[in-house]
Amino acid sequence: MTECLMSNRRWCPTPEQLMVLEELYRRGLRTPTAHQIQKITAHLSLYGNIQGKSVFYWFQNHKARDRQKLRNKHLFYQTLHFQGNSGMMMRQDWLMRSSYGHDSVMVMENLGPTPNQPLQTLQLFPLTSPAAANHP
Amino acid sequence: MTECLMSNRRWCPTPEQLMVLEELYRRGLRTPTAHQIQKITAHLSLYGNIQGKSVFYWFQNHKARDRQKLRNKHLFYQTLHFQGNSGMMMRQDWLMRSSYGHDSVMVMENLGPTPNQPLQTLQLFPLTSPAAANHP
DNA sequence: GGACTATGAATGAAAG
DNA sequence: CTTTCATTCATAGTCC
């Protein structure tokens, strides 16, 4: 039945809530705006406790996993040549990266301007270190 | 626990590192300069591998999510102020984007058309309601 | 009593 | 800065 008798440490969607969410998704909604989330949340509240973040997460996860599924399907077809034995994919061990290669980001390289430095006085370190409580 | 058994595709902060970062954050550091990032990174390296960009990202994310949370809290108090009878405000905190209208006014009350609307036209609700098959 | 799956929640990393 | 994406963590529910 899967009704969810969960100690509510996390949201457990009721069937009605799920139906609504899936319908919205089916209609093309993927990343609802804050306002949309509000409305959806309000509506879903009729069927049980729910927070906005749950709606937010639901869409995030659903979309992500949809995408993942597709990705894996592609990957599967394009590399399907091994593992023909059991006919069973054992698990989702397919950790395929989407080829992110760049490690650049170069965040650090803007050593230049840094126009104003408001909170310079704060001691970065020591932090873990003891007394030495010196001060400006 | 939660030591993070992650395959190192991305940085996984050790508890010590996290503690330091949080302490810095607590002390008011929000957007460290390149130089500060360097120092922090150097310090955190004592506890495990880490790159400057991780520190950078950490602050960005932490700050952003903090703010999101606050924003939502406000949103919550200013819009869902009904249901106050139970005496318990159920503390809704979550994250979401705010869709801040940077563009001037752009109120919704413009007459009808709203020429181009990506997927805005989709009816959130009614959902349970029938026909009304509108279209872009 | 574990293994496994699904899925809510979180967060590092980027993109915009 | 704000949003989004990808990956991971956590756990309820299920099966054996």
XYZ file of C-alpha atoms (C1' of nucleotides) in Angstrom:
304
model
C 0.000 0.000 0.000
C 2.813 2.274 0.644
C 0.619 4.707 2.351
C 3.434 6.054 4.316
C 3.157 5.796 8.038
C 6.364 7.499 8.341
C 7.600 9.292 11.333
C 7.577 12.523 9.531
C 11.161 13.339 9.358
C 10.596 13.800 5.742
C 7.693 14.532 3.538
C 5.733 11.643 2.268
C 3.476 12.516 -0.608
C -0.065 11.316 -0.536
C -1.416 9.714 -3.676
C -3.427 12.805 -4.419
C -0.466 15.058 -4.050
C 1.575 12.828 -6.244
C -1.076 12.774 -8.852
C -1.190 16.519 -9.004
C 2.543 16.852 -9.185
C 2.826 14.298 -11.917
C 0.103 15.931 -13.871
C 1.859 19.246 -13.676
C 5.038 17.618 -14.736
C 3.347 15.880 -17.571
C 2.029 19.194 -18.729
C 5.514 20.460 -19.022
C 6.244 22.109 -15.731
C 9.835 21.510 -14.751
C 11.181 24.289 -12.639
C 8.332 26.143 -11.044
C 8.978 29.647 -9.917
C 8.716 30.663 -6.342
C 5.250 31.858 -6.926
C 4.179 28.716 -8.646
C 5.614 26.692 -5.848
C 3.581 28.680 -3.425
C 0.401 28.000 -5.254
C 1.124 24.367 -5.714
C 2.014 24.012 -2.098
C -1.127 25.725 -1.020
C -3.150 23.463 -3.193
C -1.431 20.316 -2.078
C -1.927 21.287 1.500
C -5.496 20.268 1.053
C -4.391 16.707 0.886
C -1.888 16.687 3.660
C 0.943 18.521 5.236
C 3.513 19.759 2.855
C 6.114 22.437 2.648
C 7.213 24.458 -0.287
C 10.617 22.928 -0.264
C 9.116 19.548 -0.829
C 7.513 20.764 -3.992
C 10.742 22.344 -4.969
C 12.697 19.193 -4.336
C 10.140 17.054 -6.022
C 10.516 18.869 -9.284
C 14.239 19.006 -9.007
C 14.501 15.329 -8.393
C 11.929 14.292 -10.893
C 13.503 16.271 -13.645
C 16.987 15.208 -12.750
C 16.072 11.564 -12.669
C 14.211 11.799 -15.864
C 17.216 13.261 -17.484
C 19.445 10.695 -15.929
C 17.279 7.937 -17.207
C 17.467 9.261 -20.711
C 21.156 9.713 -20.447
C 21.597 6.197 -19.318
C 19.454 4.893 -22.054
C 21.649 6.572 -24.579
C 24.750 5.421 -22.867
C 23.311 1.978 -22.791
C 22.654 1.808 -26.464
C 25.922 3.243 -27.381
C 28.017 1.025 -25.210
C 25.782 -1.930 -24.992
C 28.341 -4.244 -26.352
C 29.632 -5.753 -23.210
C 27.834 -7.441 -20.363
C 25.598 -9.565 -22.457
C 25.529 -12.487 -20.134
C 22.949 -12.262 -17.495
C 20.846 -9.890 -19.427
C 20.520 -7.936 -16.339
C 22.028 -4.680 -15.480
C 23.006 -5.505 -11.970
C 22.687 -2.016 -10.716
C 23.107 1.529 -11.568
C 26.780 1.567 -11.519
C 26.894 3.567 -14.624
C 28.583 6.549 -13.384
C 28.920 8.451 -16.440
C 30.158 11.889 -16.302
C 28.877 14.278 -18.783
C 32.378 15.017 -19.745
C 33.019 17.921 -17.632
C 36.606 18.302 -18.324
C 37.354 21.726 -17.258
C 39.052 22.240 -14.018
C 39.627 25.803 -14.655
C 37.082 27.996 -13.042
C 39.899 30.277 -12.164
C 38.226 31.786 -9.270
C 41.399 32.883 -7.749
C 42.739 34.857 -10.519
C 41.067 38.079 -9.731
C 43.601 39.205 -7.268
C 43.305 42.627 -8.661
C 40.675 45.164 -7.837
C 38.662 43.967 -4.941
C 37.393 47.460 -4.592
C 36.690 47.763 -0.983
C 37.405 45.412 1.756
C 34.847 45.977 4.418
C 35.433 43.267 6.923
C 39.086 42.962 6.789
C 39.563 43.012 10.458
C 38.190 39.647 11.073
C 40.772 37.145 12.027
C 40.746 34.254 9.712
C 43.211 32.362 11.716
C 43.943 31.304 14.252
C 40.622 29.896 14.832
C 41.422 26.700 16.477
C 44.295 28.271 18.171
C 44.062 29.357 21.743
C 44.454 32.582 23.531
C 46.461 35.015 21.536
C 43.385 37.061 21.390
C 44.906 39.993 19.786
C 42.771 42.565 18.289
C 42.756 45.624 16.136
C 29.717 9.459 10.701
C 29.014 10.460 7.189
C 32.667 10.653 6.601
C 32.036 10.797 2.957
C 33.099 7.793 1.013
C 32.810 9.712 -2.083
C 34.757 8.958 -5.127
C 36.647 12.152 -5.319
C 35.001 13.800 -8.168
C 34.127 16.578 -5.944
C 35.327 17.963 -2.727
C 33.979 16.427 0.378
C 34.566 18.538 3.413
C 35.891 16.863 6.496
C 34.231 17.711 9.761
C 37.188 19.823 10.741
C 37.091 21.747 7.535
C 33.421 22.268 7.902
C 33.822 23.471 11.405
C 36.325 26.055 10.369
C 34.241 27.255 7.497
C 31.167 27.543 9.610
C 33.016 29.401 12.262
C 34.297 31.848 9.734
C 30.835 32.236 8.398
C 29.453 32.728 11.832
C 31.964 35.430 12.405
C 30.588 37.278 9.488
C 32.695 36.240 6.566
C 30.576 35.973 3.469
C 32.518 36.634 0.330
C 36.156 36.094 1.017
C 38.596 37.784 -1.243
C 40.962 35.841 -3.369
C 43.627 36.363 -0.802
C 41.461 35.230 2.040
C 40.470 32.203 0.083
C 44.065 31.351 -0.369
C 44.741 31.515 3.317
C 41.694 29.552 4.229
C 42.507 26.936 1.676
C 45.992 26.628 2.970
C 44.723 26.181 6.457
C 42.085 23.689 5.540
C 44.605 21.672 3.628
C 45.859 20.500 6.963
C 42.715 18.499 7.330
C 42.407 17.113 3.860
C 42.650 17.856 0.224
C 40.940 20.969 -0.843
C 41.110 23.513 -3.577
C 40.527 27.180 -3.481
C 37.502 26.938 -5.637
C 35.848 24.714 -3.094
C 36.204 27.370 -0.486
C 34.900 29.882 -2.900
C 31.910 27.768 -3.772
C 31.257 26.907 -0.218
C 30.794 30.485 0.756
C 28.730 31.232 -2.264
C 26.384 28.384 -1.665
C 26.172 28.840 2.040
C 25.385 32.468 1.745
C 22.902 31.954 -1.026
C 21.051 29.239 0.801
C 21.004 31.157 3.970
C 19.448 34.005 2.183
C 16.982 31.830 0.398
C 15.884 30.486 3.688
C 15.339 33.925 5.065
C 13.528 35.007 1.986
C 11.201 32.113 2.281
C 10.568 32.804 5.866
C 9.491 36.287 4.978
C 7.436 35.051 2.158
C 5.879 32.645 4.525
C 4.954 35.172 7.092
C 3.637 37.619 4.629
C 1.510 35.293 2.627
C 0.475 32.322 4.613
C -0.564 34.059 7.720
C -3.793 32.266 7.945
C -4.150 29.140 9.967
C -2.960 30.868 13.031
C -5.414 29.337 15.363
C -3.546 26.254 16.228
C -1.011 28.383 17.943
C 1.751 26.652 16.206
C 3.351 28.079 13.172
C 4.827 24.908 11.856
C 8.006 26.596 10.894
C 8.348 26.397 7.223
C 11.795 26.938 6.038
C 13.003 25.856 2.760
C 14.852 27.118 -0.165
C 13.823 28.498 -3.404
C 14.612 31.034 -5.931
C 12.880 34.272 -5.607
C 12.364 35.282 -9.146
C 13.049 38.773 -8.112
C 11.605 41.060 -10.638
C 14.560 43.170 -11.436
C 12.628 44.639 -14.226
C 10.801 47.635 -13.065
C 7.183 47.082 -12.416
C 5.894 44.480 -14.687
C 2.889 43.874 -12.606
C 0.528 41.206 -13.555
C -2.362 43.453 -14.094
C -1.468 44.254 -17.625
C -4.408 43.596 -19.768
C -4.636 40.073 -20.787
C -2.323 39.303 -23.609
C 1.144 39.032 -22.234
C 2.331 38.277 -25.718
C 5.112 35.894 -25.132
C 5.052 33.618 -22.214
C 7.310 30.608 -22.354
C 5.430 28.095 -20.358
C 3.736 30.526 -18.214
C 0.466 29.819 -19.781
C 0.219 26.486 -18.247
C -2.581 26.254 -15.851
C -1.414 25.336 -12.464
C -4.876 25.075 -11.196
C -7.436 24.014 -11.830
C -5.952 20.796 -12.616
C -8.805 18.749 -11.558
C -10.900 20.897 -13.726
C -11.917 19.732 -17.143
C -11.648 21.019 -20.642
C -10.611 24.611 -20.833
C -7.860 23.539 -23.096
C -6.164 26.790 -23.575
C -3.053 27.140 -25.553
C -0.030 29.323 -26.079
C 18.209 -9.291 9.479
C 20.366 -7.664 5.706
C 20.029 -6.265 0.425
C 17.708 -3.427 -2.747
C 14.934 0.167 -4.690
C 12.648 4.680 -4.725
C 12.891 8.908 -3.540
C 13.192 13.027 -0.126
C 16.839 15.964 1.107
C 21.195 18.105 0.774
C 25.073 20.212 -1.358
C 29.239 20.818 -4.483
C 29.783 22.794 -8.892
C 28.513 25.498 -12.418
C 25.880 28.358 -15.518
C 23.353 32.501 -16.291
C 24.241 37.319 -7.068
C 20.635 33.941 -8.446
C 19.294 29.502 -10.708
C 20.028 25.248 -12.252
C 22.442 20.796 -12.687
C 24.706 16.606 -11.152
C 25.804 13.726 -7.583
C 25.491 12.118 -3.230
C 23.444 11.102 1.430
C 19.559 9.203 4.134
C 15.872 6.362 4.873
C 11.039 4.337 4.390
C 9.133 0.420 2.351
C 9.745 -4.025 0.427
C 11.337 -8.607 -0.475
C 13.617 -12.658 0.719
